[in-house]
Tab-separated table of N, CA and C in Angstrom:
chain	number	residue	atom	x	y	z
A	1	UNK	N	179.751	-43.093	-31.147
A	1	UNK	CA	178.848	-42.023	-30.794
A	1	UNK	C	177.406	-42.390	-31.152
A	2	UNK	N	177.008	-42.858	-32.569
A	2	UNK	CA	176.110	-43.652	-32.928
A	2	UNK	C	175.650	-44.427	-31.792
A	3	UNK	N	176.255	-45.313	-31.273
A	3	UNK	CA	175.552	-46.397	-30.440
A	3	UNK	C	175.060	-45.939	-29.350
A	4	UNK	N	176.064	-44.904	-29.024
A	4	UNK	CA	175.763	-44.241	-26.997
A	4	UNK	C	174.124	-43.489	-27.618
A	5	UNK	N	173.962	-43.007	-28.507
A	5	UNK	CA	173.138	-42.408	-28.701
A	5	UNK	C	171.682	-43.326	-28.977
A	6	UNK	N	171.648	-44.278	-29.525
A	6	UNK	CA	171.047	-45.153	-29.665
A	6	UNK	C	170.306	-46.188	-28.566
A	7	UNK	N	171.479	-46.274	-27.284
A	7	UNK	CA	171.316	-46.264	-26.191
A	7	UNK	C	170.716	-45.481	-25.065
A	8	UNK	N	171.043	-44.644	-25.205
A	8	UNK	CA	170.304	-43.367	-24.544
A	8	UNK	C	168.899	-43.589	-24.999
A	9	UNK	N	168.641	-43.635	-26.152
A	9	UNK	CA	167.311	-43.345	-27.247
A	9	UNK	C	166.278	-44.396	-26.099
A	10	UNK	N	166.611	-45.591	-26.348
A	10	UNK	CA	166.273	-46.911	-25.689
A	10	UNK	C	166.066	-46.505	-24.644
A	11	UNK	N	166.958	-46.183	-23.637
A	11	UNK	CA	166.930	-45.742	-21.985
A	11	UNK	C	165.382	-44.981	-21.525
A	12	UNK	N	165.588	-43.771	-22.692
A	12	UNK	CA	164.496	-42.805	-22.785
A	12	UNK	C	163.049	-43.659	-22.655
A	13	UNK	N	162.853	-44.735	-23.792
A	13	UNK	CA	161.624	-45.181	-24.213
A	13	UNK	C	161.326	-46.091	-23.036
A	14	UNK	N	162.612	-47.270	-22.294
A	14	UNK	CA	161.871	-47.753	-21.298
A	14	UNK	C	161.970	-47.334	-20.304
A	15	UNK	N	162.447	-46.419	-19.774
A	15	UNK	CA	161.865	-45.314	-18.638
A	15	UNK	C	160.335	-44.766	-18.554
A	16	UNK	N	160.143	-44.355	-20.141
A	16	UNK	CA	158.813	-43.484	-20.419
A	16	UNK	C	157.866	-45.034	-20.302
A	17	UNK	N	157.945	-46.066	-20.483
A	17	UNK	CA	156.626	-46.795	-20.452
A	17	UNK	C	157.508	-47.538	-18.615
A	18	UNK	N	158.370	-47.241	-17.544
A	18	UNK	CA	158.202	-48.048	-16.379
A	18	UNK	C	157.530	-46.794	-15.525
A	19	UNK	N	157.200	-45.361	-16.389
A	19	UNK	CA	157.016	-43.794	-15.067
A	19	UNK	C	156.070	-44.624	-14.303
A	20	UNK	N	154.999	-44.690	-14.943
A	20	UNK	CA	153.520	-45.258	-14.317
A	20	UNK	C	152.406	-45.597	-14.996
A	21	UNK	N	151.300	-45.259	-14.375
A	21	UNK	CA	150.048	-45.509	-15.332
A	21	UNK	C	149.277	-44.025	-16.345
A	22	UNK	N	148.649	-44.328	-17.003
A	22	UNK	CA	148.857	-42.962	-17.423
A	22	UNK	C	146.998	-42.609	-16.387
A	23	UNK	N	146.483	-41.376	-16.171
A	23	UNK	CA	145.550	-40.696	-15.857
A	23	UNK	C	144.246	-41.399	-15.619
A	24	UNK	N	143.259	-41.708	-14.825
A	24	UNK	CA	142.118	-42.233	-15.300
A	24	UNK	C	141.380	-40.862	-15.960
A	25	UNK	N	140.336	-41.143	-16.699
A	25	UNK	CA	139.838	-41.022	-17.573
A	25	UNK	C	138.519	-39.584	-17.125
A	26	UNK	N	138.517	-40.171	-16.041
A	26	UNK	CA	137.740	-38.499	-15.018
A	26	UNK	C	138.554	-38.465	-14.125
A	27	UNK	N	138.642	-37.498	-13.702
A	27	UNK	CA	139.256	-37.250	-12.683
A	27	UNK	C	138.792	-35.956	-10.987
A	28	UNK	N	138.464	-37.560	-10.201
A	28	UNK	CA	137.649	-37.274	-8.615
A	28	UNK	C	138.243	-35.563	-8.227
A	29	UNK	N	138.910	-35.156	-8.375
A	29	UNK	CA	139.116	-33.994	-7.924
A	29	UNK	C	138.317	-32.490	-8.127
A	30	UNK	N	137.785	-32.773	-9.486
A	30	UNK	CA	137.039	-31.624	-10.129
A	30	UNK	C	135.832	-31.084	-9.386
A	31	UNK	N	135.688	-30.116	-9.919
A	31	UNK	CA	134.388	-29.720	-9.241
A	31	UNK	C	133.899	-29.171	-10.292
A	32	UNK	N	132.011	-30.057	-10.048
A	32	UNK	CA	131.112	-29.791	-11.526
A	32	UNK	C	130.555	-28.557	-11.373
A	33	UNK	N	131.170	-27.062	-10.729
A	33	UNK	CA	130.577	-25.719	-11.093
A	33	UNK	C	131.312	-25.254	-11.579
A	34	UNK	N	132.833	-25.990	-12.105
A	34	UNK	CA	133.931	-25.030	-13.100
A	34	UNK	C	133.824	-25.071	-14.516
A	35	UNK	N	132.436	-25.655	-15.007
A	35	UNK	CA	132.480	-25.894	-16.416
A	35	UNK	C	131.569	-24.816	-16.579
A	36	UNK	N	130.579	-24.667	-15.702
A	36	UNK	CA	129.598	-23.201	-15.938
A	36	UNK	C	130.459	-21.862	-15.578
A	37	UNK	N	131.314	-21.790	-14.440
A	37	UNK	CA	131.907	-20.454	-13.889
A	37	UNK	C	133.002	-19.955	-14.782
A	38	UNK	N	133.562	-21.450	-15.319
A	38	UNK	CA	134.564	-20.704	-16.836
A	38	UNK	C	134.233	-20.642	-18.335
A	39	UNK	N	132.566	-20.447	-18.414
A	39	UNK	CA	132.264	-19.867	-19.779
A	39	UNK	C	130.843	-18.888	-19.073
A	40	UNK	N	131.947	-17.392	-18.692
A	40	UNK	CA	130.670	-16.660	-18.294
A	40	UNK	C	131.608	-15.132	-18.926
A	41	UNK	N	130.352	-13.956	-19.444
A	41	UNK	CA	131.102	-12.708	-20.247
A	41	UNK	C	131.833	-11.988	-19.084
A	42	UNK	N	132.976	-11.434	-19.626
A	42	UNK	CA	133.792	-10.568	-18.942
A	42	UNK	C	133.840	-9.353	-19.738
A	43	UNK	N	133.594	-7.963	-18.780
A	43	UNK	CA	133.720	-6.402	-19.671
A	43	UNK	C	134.618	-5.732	-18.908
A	44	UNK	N	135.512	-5.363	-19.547
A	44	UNK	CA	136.692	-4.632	-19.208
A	44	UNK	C	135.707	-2.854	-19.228
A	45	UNK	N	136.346	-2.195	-17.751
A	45	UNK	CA	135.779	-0.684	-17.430
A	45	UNK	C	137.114	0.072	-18.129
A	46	UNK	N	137.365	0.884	-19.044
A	46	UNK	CA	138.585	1.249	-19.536
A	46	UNK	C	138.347	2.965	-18.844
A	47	UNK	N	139.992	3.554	-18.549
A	47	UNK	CA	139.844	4.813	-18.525
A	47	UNK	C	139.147	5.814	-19.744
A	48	UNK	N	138.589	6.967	-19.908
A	48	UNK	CA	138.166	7.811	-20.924
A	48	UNK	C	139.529	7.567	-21.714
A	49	UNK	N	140.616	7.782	-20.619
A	49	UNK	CA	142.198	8.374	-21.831
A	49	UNK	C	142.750	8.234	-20.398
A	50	UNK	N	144.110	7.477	-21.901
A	50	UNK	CA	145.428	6.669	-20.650
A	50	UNK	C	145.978	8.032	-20.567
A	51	UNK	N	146.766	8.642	-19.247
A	51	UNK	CA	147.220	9.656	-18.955
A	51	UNK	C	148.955	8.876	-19.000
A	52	UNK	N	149.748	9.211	-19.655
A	52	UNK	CA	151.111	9.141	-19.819
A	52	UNK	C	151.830	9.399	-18.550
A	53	UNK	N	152.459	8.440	-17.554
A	53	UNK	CA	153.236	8.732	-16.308
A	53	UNK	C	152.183	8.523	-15.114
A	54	UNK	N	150.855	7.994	-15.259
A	54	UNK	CA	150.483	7.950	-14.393
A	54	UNK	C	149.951	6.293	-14.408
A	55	UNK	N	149.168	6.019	-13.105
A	55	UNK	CA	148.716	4.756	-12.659
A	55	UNK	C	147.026	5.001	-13.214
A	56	UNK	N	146.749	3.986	-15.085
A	56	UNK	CA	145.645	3.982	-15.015
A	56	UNK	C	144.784	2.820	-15.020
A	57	UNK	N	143.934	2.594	-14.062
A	57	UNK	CA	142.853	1.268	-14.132
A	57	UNK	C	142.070	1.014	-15.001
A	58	UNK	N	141.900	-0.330	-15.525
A	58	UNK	CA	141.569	-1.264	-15.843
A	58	UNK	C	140.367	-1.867	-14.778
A	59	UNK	N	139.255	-1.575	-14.660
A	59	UNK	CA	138.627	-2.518	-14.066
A	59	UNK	C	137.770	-3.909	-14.819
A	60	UNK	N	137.961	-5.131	-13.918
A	60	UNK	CA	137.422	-6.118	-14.864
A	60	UNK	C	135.955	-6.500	-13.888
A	61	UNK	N	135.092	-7.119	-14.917
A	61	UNK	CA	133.587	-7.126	-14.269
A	61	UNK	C	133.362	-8.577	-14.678
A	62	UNK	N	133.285	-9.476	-13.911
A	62	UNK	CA	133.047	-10.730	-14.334
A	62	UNK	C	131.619	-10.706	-14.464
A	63	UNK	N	131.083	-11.455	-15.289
A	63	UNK	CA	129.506	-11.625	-15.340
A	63	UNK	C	128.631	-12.158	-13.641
A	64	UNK	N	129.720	-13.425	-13.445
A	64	UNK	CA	129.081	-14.013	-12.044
A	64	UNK	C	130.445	-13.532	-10.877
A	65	UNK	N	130.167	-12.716	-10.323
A	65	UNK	CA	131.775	-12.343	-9.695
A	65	UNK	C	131.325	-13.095	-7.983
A	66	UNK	N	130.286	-13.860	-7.841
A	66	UNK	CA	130.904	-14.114	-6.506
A	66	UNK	C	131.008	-15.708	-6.527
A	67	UNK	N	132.621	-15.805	-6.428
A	67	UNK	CA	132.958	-17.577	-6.990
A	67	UNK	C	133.097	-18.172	-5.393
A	68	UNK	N	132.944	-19.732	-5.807
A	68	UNK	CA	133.264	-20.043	-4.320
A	68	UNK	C	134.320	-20.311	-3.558
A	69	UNK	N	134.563	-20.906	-2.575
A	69	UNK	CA	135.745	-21.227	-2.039
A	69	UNK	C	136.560	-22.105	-3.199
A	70	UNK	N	138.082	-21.859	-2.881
A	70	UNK	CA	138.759	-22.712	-4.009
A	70	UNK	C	138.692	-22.202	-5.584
A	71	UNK	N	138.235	-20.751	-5.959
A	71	UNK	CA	138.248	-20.611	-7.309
A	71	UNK	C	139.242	-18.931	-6.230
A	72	UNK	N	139.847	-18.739	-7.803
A	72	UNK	CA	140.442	-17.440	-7.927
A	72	UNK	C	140.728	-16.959	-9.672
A	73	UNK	N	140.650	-15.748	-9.312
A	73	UNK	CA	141.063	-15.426	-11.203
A	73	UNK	C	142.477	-14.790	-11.114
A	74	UNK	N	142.914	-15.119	-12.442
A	74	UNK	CA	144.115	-14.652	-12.652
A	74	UNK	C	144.305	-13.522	-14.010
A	75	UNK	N	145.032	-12.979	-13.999
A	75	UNK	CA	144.824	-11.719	-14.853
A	75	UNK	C	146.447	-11.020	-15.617
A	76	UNK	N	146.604	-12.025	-17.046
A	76	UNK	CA	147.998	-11.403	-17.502
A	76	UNK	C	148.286	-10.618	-18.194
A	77	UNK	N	148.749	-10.049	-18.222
A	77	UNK	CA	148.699	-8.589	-19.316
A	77	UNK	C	150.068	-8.858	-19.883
A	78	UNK	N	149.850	-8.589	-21.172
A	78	UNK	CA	151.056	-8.756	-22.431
A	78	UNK	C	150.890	-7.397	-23.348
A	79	UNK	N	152.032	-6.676	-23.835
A	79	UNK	CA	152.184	-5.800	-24.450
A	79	UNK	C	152.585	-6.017	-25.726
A	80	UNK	N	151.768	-5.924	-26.655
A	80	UNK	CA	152.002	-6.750	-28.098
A	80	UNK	C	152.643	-5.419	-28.691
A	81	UNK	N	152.219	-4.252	-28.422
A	81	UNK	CA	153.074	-3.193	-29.099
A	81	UNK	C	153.396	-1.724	-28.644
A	82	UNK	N	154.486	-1.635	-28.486
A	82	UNK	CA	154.819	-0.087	-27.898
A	82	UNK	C	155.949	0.764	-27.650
A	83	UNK	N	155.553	1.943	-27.638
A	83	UNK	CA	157.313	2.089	-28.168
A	83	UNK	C	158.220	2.344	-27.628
A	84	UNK	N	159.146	3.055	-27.238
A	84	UNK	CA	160.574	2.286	-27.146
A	84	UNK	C	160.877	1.764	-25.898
A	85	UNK	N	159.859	2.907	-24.970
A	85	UNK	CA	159.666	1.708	-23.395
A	85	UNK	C	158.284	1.634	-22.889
A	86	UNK	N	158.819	0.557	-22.588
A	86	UNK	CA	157.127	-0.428	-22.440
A	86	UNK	C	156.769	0.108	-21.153
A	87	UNK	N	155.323	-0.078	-21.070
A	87	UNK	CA	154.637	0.619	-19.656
A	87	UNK	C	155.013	-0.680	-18.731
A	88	UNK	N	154.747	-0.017	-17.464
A	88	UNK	CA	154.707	-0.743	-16.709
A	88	UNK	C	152.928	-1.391	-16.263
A	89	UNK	N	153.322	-2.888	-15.953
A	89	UNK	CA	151.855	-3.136	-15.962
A	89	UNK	C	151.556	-4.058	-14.765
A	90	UNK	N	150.612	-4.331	-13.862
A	90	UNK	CA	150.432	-4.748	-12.890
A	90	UNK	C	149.185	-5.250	-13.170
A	91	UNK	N	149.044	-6.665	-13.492
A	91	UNK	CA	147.530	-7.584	-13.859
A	91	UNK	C	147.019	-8.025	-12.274
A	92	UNK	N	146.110	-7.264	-11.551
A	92	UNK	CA	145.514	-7.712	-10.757
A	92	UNK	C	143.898	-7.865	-10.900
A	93	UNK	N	143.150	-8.933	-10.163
A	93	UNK	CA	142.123	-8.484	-10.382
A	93	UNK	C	141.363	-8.391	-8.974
A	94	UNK	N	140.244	-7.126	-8.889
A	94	UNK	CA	139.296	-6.606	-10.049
A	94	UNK	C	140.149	-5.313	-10.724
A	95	UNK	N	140.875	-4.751	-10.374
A	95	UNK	CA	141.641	-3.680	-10.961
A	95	UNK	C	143.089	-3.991	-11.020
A	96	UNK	N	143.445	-3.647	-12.770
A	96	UNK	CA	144.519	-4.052	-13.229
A	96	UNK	C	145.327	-2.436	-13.734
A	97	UNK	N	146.565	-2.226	-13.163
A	97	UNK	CA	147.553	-1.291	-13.751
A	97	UNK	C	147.838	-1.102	-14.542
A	98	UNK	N	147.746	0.384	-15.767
A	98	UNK	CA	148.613	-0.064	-17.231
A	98	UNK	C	149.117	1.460	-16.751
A	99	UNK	N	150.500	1.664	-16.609
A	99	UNK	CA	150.966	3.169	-16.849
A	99	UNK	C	151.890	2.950	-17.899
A	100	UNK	N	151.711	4.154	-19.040
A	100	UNK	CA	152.317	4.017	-19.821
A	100	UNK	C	153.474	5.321	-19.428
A	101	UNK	N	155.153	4.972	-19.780
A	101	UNK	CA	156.084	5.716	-19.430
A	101	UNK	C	155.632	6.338	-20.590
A	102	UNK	N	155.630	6.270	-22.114
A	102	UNK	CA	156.136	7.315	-23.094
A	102	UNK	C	154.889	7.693	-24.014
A	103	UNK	N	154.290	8.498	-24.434
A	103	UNK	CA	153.583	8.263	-25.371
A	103	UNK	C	153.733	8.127	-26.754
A	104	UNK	N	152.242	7.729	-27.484
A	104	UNK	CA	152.992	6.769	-28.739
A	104	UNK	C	151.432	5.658	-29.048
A	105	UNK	N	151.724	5.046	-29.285
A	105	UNK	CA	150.432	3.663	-29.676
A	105	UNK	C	151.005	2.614	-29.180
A	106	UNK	N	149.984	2.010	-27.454
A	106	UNK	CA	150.515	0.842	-26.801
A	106	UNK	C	149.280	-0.053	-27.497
A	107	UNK	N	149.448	-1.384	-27.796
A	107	UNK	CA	148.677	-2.137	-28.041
A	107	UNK	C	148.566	-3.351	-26.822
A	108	UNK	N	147.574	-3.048	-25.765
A	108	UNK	CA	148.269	-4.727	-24.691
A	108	UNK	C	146.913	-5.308	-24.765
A	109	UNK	N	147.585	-6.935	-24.034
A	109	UNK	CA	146.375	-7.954	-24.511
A	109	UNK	C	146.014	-8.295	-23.012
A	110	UNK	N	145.009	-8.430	-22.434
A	110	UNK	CA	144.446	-8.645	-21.242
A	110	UNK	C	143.675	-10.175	-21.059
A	111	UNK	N	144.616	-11.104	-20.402
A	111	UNK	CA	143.866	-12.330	-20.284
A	111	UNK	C	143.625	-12.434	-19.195
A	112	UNK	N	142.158	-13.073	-18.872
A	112	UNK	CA	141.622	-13.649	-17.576
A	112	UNK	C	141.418	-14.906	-17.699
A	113	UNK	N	141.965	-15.447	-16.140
A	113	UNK	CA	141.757	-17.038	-16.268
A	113	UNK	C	141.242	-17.553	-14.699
A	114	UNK	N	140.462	-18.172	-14.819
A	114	UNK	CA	139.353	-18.844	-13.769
A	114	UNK	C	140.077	-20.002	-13.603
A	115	UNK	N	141.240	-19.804	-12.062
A	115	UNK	CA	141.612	-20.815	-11.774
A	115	UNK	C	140.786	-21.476	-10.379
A	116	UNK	N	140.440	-23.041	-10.378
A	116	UNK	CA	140.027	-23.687	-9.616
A	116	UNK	C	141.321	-24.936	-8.548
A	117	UNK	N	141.025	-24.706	-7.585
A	117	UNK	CA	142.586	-25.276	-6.704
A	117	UNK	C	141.705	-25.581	-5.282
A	118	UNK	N	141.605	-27.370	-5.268
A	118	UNK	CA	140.811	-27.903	-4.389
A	118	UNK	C	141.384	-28.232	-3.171
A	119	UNK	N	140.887	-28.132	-2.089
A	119	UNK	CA	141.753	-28.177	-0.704
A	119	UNK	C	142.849	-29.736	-0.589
């Protein structure tokens, strides 16, 4: 069992150095306006008060909101705390869903991410 395993081990390592080459070092695909368009402020528009059973928005306000071709944002919403049933949540952007089924203290975390995807 020792040896098959030992073998395998081996198999693993010269597989991993015949995959290929590894990455050059820049890479031609990028585009030099995603280093400015993904460090810009984002302010979340919150309701006055989440209404329990209903659909309430979230609007998000990017600082520079008109991106160019090939960028899109993405928007995940995670519920770090709540009680015994979790709202339902729909991360879209510019307006994102939080209805909460029960009331109680929801705690959710709202990430935005500036994805770039070249033709």
């Amino acid at each position: 069992m020792k040896s098959l395993l030992s073998l395998l081990t081996l198999l693993g390592v010269i597989c991993s150095y015949s995959w290929g080459s590894p990455a050059p070092a820049v890479c031609n695909f990028g585009d030099p306006m995603f280093e400015t368009l993904s460090r810009q402020n984002v302010r979340f528009e919150l309701p006055k008060q989440f209404l329990v059973g209903q659909e309430n928005l979230v609007i998000i306000h990017l600082e520079k909101p008109n991106l160019p071709s090939g960028y899109m944002v993405s928007v995940l919403v995670d519920t770090l705390k709540a009680p015994k049933t979790r709202p339902e949540l729909q991360g879209w952007y510019p307006k994102t869903v939080i209805k909460p089924l029960k009331s109680g203290v929801h705690e959710i975390a709202l990430h935005v991410n500036l994805i770039y995807k070249s033709s």
